[in-house]
CSV table of C-alpha atoms in Angstrom, one decimal:
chain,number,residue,atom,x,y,z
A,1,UNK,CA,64.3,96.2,90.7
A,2,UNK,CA,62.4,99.4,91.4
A,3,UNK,CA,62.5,100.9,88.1
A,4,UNK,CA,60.2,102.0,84.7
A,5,UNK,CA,61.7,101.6,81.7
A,6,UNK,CA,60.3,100.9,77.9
A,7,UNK,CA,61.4,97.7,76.0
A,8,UNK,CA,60.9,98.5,71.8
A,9,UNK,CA,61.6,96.2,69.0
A,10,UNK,CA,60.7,96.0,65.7
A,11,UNK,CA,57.9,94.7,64.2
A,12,UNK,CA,58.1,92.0,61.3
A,13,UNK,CA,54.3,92.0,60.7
A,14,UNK,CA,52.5,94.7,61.2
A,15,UNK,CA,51.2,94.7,65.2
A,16,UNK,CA,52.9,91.3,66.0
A,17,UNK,CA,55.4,91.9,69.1
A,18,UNK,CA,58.8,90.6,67.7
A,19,UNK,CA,60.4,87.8,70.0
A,20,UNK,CA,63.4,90.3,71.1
A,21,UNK,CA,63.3,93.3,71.8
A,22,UNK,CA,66.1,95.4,70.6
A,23,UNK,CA,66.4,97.9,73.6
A,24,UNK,CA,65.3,99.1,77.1
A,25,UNK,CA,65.1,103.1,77.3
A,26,UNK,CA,64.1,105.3,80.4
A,27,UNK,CA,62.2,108.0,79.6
A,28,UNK,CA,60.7,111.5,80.7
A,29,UNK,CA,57.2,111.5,80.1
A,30,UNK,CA,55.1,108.1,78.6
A,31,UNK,CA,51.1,108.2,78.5
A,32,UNK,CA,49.4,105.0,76.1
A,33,UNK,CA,45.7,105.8,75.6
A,34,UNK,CA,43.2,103.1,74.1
A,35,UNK,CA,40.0,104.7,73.2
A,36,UNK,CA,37.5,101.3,73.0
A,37,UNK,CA,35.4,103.4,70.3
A,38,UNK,CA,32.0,102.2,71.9
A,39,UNK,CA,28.8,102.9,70.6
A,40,UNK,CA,26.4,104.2,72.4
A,41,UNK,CA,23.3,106.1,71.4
A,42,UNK,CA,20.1,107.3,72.4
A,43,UNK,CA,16.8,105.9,71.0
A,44,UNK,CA,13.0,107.2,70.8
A,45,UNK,CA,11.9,104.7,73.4
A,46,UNK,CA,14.0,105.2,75.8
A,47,UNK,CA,15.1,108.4,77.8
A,48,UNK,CA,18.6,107.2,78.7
A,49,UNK,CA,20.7,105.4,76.6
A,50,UNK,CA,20.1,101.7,76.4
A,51,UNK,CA,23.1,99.6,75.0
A,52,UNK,CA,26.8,99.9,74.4
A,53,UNK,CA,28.4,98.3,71.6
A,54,UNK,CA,32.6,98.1,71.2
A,55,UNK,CA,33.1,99.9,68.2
A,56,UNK,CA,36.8,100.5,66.5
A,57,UNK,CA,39.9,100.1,68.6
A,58,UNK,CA,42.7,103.0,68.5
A,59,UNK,CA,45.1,103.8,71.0
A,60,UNK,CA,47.6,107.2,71.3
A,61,UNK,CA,51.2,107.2,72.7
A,62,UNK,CA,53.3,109.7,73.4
A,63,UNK,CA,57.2,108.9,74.7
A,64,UNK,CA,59.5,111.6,75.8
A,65,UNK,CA,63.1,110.9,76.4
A,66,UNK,CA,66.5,112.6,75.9
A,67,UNK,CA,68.0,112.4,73.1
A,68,UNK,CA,70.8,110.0,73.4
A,69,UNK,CA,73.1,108.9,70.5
A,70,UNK,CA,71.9,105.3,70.3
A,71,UNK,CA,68.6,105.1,71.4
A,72,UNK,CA,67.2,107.9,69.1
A,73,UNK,CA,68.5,106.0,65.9
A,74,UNK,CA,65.7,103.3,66.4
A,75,UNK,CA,62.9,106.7,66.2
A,76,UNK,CA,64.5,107.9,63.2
A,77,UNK,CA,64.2,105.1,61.4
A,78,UNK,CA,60.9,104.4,62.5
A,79,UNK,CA,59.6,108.1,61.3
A,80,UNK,CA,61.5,108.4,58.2
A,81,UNK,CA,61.5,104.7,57.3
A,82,UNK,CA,64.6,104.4,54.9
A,83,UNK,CA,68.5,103.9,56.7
A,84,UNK,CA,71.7,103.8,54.9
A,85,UNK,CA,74.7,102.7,57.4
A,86,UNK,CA,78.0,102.9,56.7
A,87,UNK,CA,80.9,102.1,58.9
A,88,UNK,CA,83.9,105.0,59.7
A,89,UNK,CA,86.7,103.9,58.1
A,90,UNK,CA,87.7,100.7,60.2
A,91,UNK,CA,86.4,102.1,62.9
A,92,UNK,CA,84.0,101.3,65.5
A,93,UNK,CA,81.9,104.3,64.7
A,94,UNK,CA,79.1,103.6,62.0
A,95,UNK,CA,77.5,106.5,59.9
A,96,UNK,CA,73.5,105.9,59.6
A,97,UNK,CA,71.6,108.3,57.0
A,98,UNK,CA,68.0,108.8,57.0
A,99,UNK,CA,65.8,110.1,54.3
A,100,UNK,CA,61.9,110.1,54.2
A,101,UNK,CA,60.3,106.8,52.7
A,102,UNK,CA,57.0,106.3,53.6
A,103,UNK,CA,56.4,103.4,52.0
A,104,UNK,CA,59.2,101.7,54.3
A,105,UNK,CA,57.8,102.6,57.4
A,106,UNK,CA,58.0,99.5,59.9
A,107,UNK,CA,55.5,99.5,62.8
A,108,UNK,CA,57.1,98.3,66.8
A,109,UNK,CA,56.2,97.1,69.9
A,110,UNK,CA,56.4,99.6,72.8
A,111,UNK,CA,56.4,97.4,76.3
A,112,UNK,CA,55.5,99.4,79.5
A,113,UNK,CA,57.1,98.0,82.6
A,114,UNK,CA,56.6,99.2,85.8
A,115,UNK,CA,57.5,98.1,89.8
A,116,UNK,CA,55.2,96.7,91.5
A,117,UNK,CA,54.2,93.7,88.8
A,118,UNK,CA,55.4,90.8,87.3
A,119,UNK,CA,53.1,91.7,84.3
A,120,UNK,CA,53.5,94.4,81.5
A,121,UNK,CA,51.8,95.8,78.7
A,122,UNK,CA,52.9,95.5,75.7
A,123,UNK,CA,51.5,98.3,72.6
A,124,UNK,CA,51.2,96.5,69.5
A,125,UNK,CA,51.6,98.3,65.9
A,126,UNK,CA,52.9,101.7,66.7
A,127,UNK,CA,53.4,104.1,64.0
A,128,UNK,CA,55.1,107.6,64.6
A,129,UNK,CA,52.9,110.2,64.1
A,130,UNK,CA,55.2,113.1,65.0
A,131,UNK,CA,58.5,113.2,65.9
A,132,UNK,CA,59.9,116.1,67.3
A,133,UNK,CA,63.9,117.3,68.2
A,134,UNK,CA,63.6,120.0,70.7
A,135,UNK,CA,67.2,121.7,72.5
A,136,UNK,CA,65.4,124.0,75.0
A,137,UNK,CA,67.6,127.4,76.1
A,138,UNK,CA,70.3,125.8,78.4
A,139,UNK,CA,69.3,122.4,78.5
A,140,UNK,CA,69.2,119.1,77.0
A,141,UNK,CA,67.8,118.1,73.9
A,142,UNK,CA,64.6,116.0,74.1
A,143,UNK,CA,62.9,113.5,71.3
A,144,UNK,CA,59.3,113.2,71.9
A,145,UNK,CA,57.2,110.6,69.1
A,146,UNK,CA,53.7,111.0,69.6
A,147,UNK,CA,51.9,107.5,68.2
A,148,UNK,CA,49.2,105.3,67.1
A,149,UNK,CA,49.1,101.8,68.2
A,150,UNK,CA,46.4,99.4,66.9
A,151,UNK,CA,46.2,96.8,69.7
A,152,UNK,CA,47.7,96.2,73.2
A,153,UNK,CA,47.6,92.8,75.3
A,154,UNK,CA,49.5,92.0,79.3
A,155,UNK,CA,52.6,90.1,78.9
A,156,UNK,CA,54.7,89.1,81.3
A,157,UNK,CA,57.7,91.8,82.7
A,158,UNK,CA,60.5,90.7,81.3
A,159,UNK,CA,64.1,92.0,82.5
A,160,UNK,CA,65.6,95.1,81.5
A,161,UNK,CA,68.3,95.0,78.7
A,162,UNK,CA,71.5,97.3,78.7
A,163,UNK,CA,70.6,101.2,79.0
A,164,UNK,CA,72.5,103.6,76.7
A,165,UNK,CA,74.9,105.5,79.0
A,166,UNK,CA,76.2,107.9,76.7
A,167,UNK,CA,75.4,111.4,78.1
A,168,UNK,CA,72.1,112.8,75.5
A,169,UNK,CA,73.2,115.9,73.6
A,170,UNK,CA,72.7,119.5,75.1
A,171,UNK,CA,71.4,123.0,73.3
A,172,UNK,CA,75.5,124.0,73.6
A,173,UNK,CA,76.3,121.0,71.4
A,174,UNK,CA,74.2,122.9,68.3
A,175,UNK,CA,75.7,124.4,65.5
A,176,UNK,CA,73.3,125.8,63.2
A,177,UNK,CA,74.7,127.3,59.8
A,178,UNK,CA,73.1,128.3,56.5
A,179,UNK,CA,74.6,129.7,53.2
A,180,UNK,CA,71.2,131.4,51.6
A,181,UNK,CA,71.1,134.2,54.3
A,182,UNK,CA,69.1,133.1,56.9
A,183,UNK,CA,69.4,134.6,60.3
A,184,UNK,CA,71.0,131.9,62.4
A,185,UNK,CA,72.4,134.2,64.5
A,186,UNK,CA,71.6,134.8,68.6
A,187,UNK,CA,69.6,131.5,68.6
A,188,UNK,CA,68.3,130.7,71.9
A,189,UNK,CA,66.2,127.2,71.1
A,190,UNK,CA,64.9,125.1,68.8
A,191,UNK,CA,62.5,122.5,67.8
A,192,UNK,CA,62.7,120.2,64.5
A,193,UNK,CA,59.2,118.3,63.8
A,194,UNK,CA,58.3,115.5,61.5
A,195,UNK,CA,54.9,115.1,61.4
A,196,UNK,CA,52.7,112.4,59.2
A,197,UNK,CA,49.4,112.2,58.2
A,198,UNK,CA,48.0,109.0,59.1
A,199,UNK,CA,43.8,108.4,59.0
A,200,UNK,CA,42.1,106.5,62.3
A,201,UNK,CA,38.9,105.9,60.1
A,202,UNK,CA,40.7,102.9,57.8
A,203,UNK,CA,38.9,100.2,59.8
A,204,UNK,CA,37.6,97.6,57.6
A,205,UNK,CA,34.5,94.8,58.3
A,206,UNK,CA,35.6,92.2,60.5
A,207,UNK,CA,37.9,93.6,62.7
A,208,UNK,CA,38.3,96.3,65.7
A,209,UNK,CA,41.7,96.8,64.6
A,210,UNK,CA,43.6,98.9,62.1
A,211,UNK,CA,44.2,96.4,59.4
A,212,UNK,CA,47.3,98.1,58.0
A,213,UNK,CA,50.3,100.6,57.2
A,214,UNK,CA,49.0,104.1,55.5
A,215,UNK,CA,50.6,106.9,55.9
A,216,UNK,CA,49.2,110.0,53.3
A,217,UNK,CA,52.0,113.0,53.7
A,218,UNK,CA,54.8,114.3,55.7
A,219,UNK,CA,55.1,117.5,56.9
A,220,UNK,CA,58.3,118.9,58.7
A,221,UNK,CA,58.7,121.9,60.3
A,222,UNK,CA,61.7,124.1,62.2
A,223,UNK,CA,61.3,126.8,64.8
A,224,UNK,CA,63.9,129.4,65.8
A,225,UNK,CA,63.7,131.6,69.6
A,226,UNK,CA,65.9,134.4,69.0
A,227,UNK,CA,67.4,137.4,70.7
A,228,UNK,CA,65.9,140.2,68.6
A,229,UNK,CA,68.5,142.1,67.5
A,230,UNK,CA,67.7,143.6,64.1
A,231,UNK,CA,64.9,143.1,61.2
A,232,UNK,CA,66.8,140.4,59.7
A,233,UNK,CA,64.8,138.1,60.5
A,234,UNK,CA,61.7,139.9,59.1
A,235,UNK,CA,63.4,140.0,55.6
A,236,UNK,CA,63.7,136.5,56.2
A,237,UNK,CA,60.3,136.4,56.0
A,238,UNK,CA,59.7,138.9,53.3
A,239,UNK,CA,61.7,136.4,50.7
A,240,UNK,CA,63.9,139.5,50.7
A,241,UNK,CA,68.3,140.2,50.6
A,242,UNK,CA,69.4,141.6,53.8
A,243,UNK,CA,69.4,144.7,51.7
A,244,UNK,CA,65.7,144.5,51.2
A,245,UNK,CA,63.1,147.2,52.8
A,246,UNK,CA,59.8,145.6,52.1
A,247,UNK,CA,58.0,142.3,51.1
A,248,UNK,CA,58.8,140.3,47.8
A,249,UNK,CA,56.4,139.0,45.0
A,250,UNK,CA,58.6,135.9,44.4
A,251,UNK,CA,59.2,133.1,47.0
A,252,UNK,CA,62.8,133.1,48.4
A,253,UNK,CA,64.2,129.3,50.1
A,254,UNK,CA,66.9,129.1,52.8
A,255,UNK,CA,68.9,126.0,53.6
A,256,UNK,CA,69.8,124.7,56.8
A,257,UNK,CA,72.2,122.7,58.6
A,258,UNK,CA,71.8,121.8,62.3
A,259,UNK,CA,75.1,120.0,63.8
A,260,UNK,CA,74.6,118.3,67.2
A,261,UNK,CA,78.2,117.5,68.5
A,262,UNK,CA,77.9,115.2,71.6
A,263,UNK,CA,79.8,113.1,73.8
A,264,UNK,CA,83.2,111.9,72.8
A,265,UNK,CA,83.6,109.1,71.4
A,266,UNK,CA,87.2,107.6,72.1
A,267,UNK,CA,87.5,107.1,68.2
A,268,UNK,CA,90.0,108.9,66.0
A,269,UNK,CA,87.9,108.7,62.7
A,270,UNK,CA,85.2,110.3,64.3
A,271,UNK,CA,86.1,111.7,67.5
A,272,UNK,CA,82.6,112.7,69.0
A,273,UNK,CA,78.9,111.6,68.6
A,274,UNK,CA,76.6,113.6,66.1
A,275,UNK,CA,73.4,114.2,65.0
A,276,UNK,CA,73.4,116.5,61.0
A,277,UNK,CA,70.2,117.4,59.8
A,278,UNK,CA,70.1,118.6,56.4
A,279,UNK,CA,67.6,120.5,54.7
A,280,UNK,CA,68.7,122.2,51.8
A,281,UNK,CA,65.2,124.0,50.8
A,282,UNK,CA,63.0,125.7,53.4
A,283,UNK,CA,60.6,128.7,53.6
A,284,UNK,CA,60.0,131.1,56.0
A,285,UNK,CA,56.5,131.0,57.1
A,286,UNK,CA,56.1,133.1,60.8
A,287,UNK,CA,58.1,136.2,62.5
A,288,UNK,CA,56.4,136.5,65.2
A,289,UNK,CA,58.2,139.3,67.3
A,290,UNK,CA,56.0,141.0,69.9
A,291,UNK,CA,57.1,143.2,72.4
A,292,UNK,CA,55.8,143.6,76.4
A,293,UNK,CA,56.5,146.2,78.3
A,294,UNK,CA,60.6,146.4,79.1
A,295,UNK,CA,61.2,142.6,78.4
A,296,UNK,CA,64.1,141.5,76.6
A,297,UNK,CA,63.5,141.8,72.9
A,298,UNK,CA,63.0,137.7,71.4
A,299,UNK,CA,61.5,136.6,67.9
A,300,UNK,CA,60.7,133.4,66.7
A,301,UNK,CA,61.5,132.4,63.0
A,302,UNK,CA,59.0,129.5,62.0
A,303,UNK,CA,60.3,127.8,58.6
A,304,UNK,CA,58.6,124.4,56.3
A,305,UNK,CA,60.7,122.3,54.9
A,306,UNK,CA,59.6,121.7,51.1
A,307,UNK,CA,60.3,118.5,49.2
A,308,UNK,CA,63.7,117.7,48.3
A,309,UNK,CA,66.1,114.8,47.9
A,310,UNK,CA,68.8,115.7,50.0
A,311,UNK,CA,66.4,116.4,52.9
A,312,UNK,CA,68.5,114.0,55.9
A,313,UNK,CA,69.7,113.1,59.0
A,314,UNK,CA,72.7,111.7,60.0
A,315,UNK,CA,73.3,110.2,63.2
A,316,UNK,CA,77.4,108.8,64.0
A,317,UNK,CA,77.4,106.3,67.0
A,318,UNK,CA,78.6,102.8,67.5
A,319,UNK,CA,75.5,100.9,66.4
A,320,UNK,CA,76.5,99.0,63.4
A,321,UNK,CA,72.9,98.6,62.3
A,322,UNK,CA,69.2,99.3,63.2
């Protein structure tokens, strides 16, 4: 078959591929990069470098796909690292909440298959750096997970398993809602980001490879593209009331709810596919709002999302586990 596709699967020991993979996913954009860290320096006695030595192995990924309601429950999981599921009444829908555990973070195995071969490559140990949920204006909503893998080996191509052929959920399937004031209103686009802090320097003697999961922080992040329409926004950004006229010496927090209501489902209980995120305490940290010449008047509201513990996304689809 003439085709590309990703197989993942969950990893059992850290950058060990699993004997199954759980799922084969096309995609829109996928670039793996080992860097060899090789060691090569000048000396006094020589005038052009003399040796090369293989120093500490690290390889970057970066997978961009559309945001279908199966496939993406695998990426959540794998960013956020703790999954509650729960089926819909008797249902075949199931309800799957994520919440940030960094200490439950499981690594995966990423194989790259491609025409042309019998072989693939497979990317062993991949962690999700950053995760980001974008809807673009009037289009479909994309899931990019930029990653670190520690290892990668050729494998033989094995055959494609079943492709989810649910439709991916589109910018008019958003409904974005908050009840602390925020301007939500005249919202264009937008782009939800997890991203971790993970070192590349935790090599230890006796190995090229990282030897294990660390992750430091997490950091997420929310962007708005507007139609300007008034200074809401900009009060927004003050930590102000909408009755507000200037900036505020105390911090003000918004909460946010982001509804993605997909494709139907054929299930009473729960009659469509969705995506909820949930994030009850956020801060508005840009209003950037220039103007150019006679072009239509946009903003952009850039908010944080600070620690709290119903910070969560809930994805409903027919998976009964991951």
């Amino acid at each position: 078959m003439s085709a590309r596709w990703i197989d993942i699967g969950e990893e059992s020991t850290y950058g060990t591929a699993p004997d199954d993979m759980d799922k084969s996913l096309a995609y829109i954009d996928l670039d793996f990069t080992p860097d060899q860290g090789r060691l090569i320096d000048l000396e006094s006695a020589y005038v052009m470098k003399p040796v090369s030595i293989l120093g500490p192995f690290v390889g970057t990924g970066r997978v961009v796909q559309y945001a279908r309601p199966h496939a993406i429950g695998y990426f959540l999981k794998w960013a956020l690292g703790s999954v509650t599921t729960t089926q819909v009444g008797s249902s075949e829908m199931y309800q799957h909440e994520y919440t940030l555990d960094l200490s439950s973070i499981k690594s995966f195995t990423v194989q790259d298959n491609r025409e042309l071969s019998n072989k693939a490559l497979q990317y062993l140990g991949c962690l999700i750096k950053t995760l980001t949920l974008e809807a673009p204006a009037r289009e479909r909503v994309t899931l990019e997970a930029e990653i670190q893998y520690r290892w990668e080996k050729e494998v033989d191509k094995s055959s494609m398993l079943t492709l989810d052929s649910i439709r991916p959920f589109v910018f008019h399937d958003a409904s974005i809602t908050s009840s602390g004031g925020l301007t939500v209103s005249n919202i264009e686009a937008f782009r939800f980001q997890i991203a971790h802090s993970r070192p590349d320097d935790i090599h230890e003697a006796g190995s090229r490879k990282l030897p294990e999961i660390y992750f430091e922080s997490s950091e997420w992040t929310l962007e708005f593209d507007l139609k300007w329409k008034s200074w809401a926004a900009r009060k927004n950004f003050w930590a102000a009331e909408s009755s507000g006229t200037e900036p505020q010496d105390e911090e003000k927090t918004f909460d946010v709810t982001i509804t993605l209501t997909g494709a139907p489902s054929g299930v009473t209980d729960k009659p469509n596919y969705e995506l909820v995120i949930s994030l009850p305490k956020c801060v508005v940290k840009e209003n950037p709002a220039s103007v150019s010449r006679r072009d239509r008047l946009t903003q952009r509201l850039v908010l944080e999302v600070l620690d709290d513990d119903n910070n969560k996304i809930t994805l409903y689809n027919k998976d009964s586990a991951y």
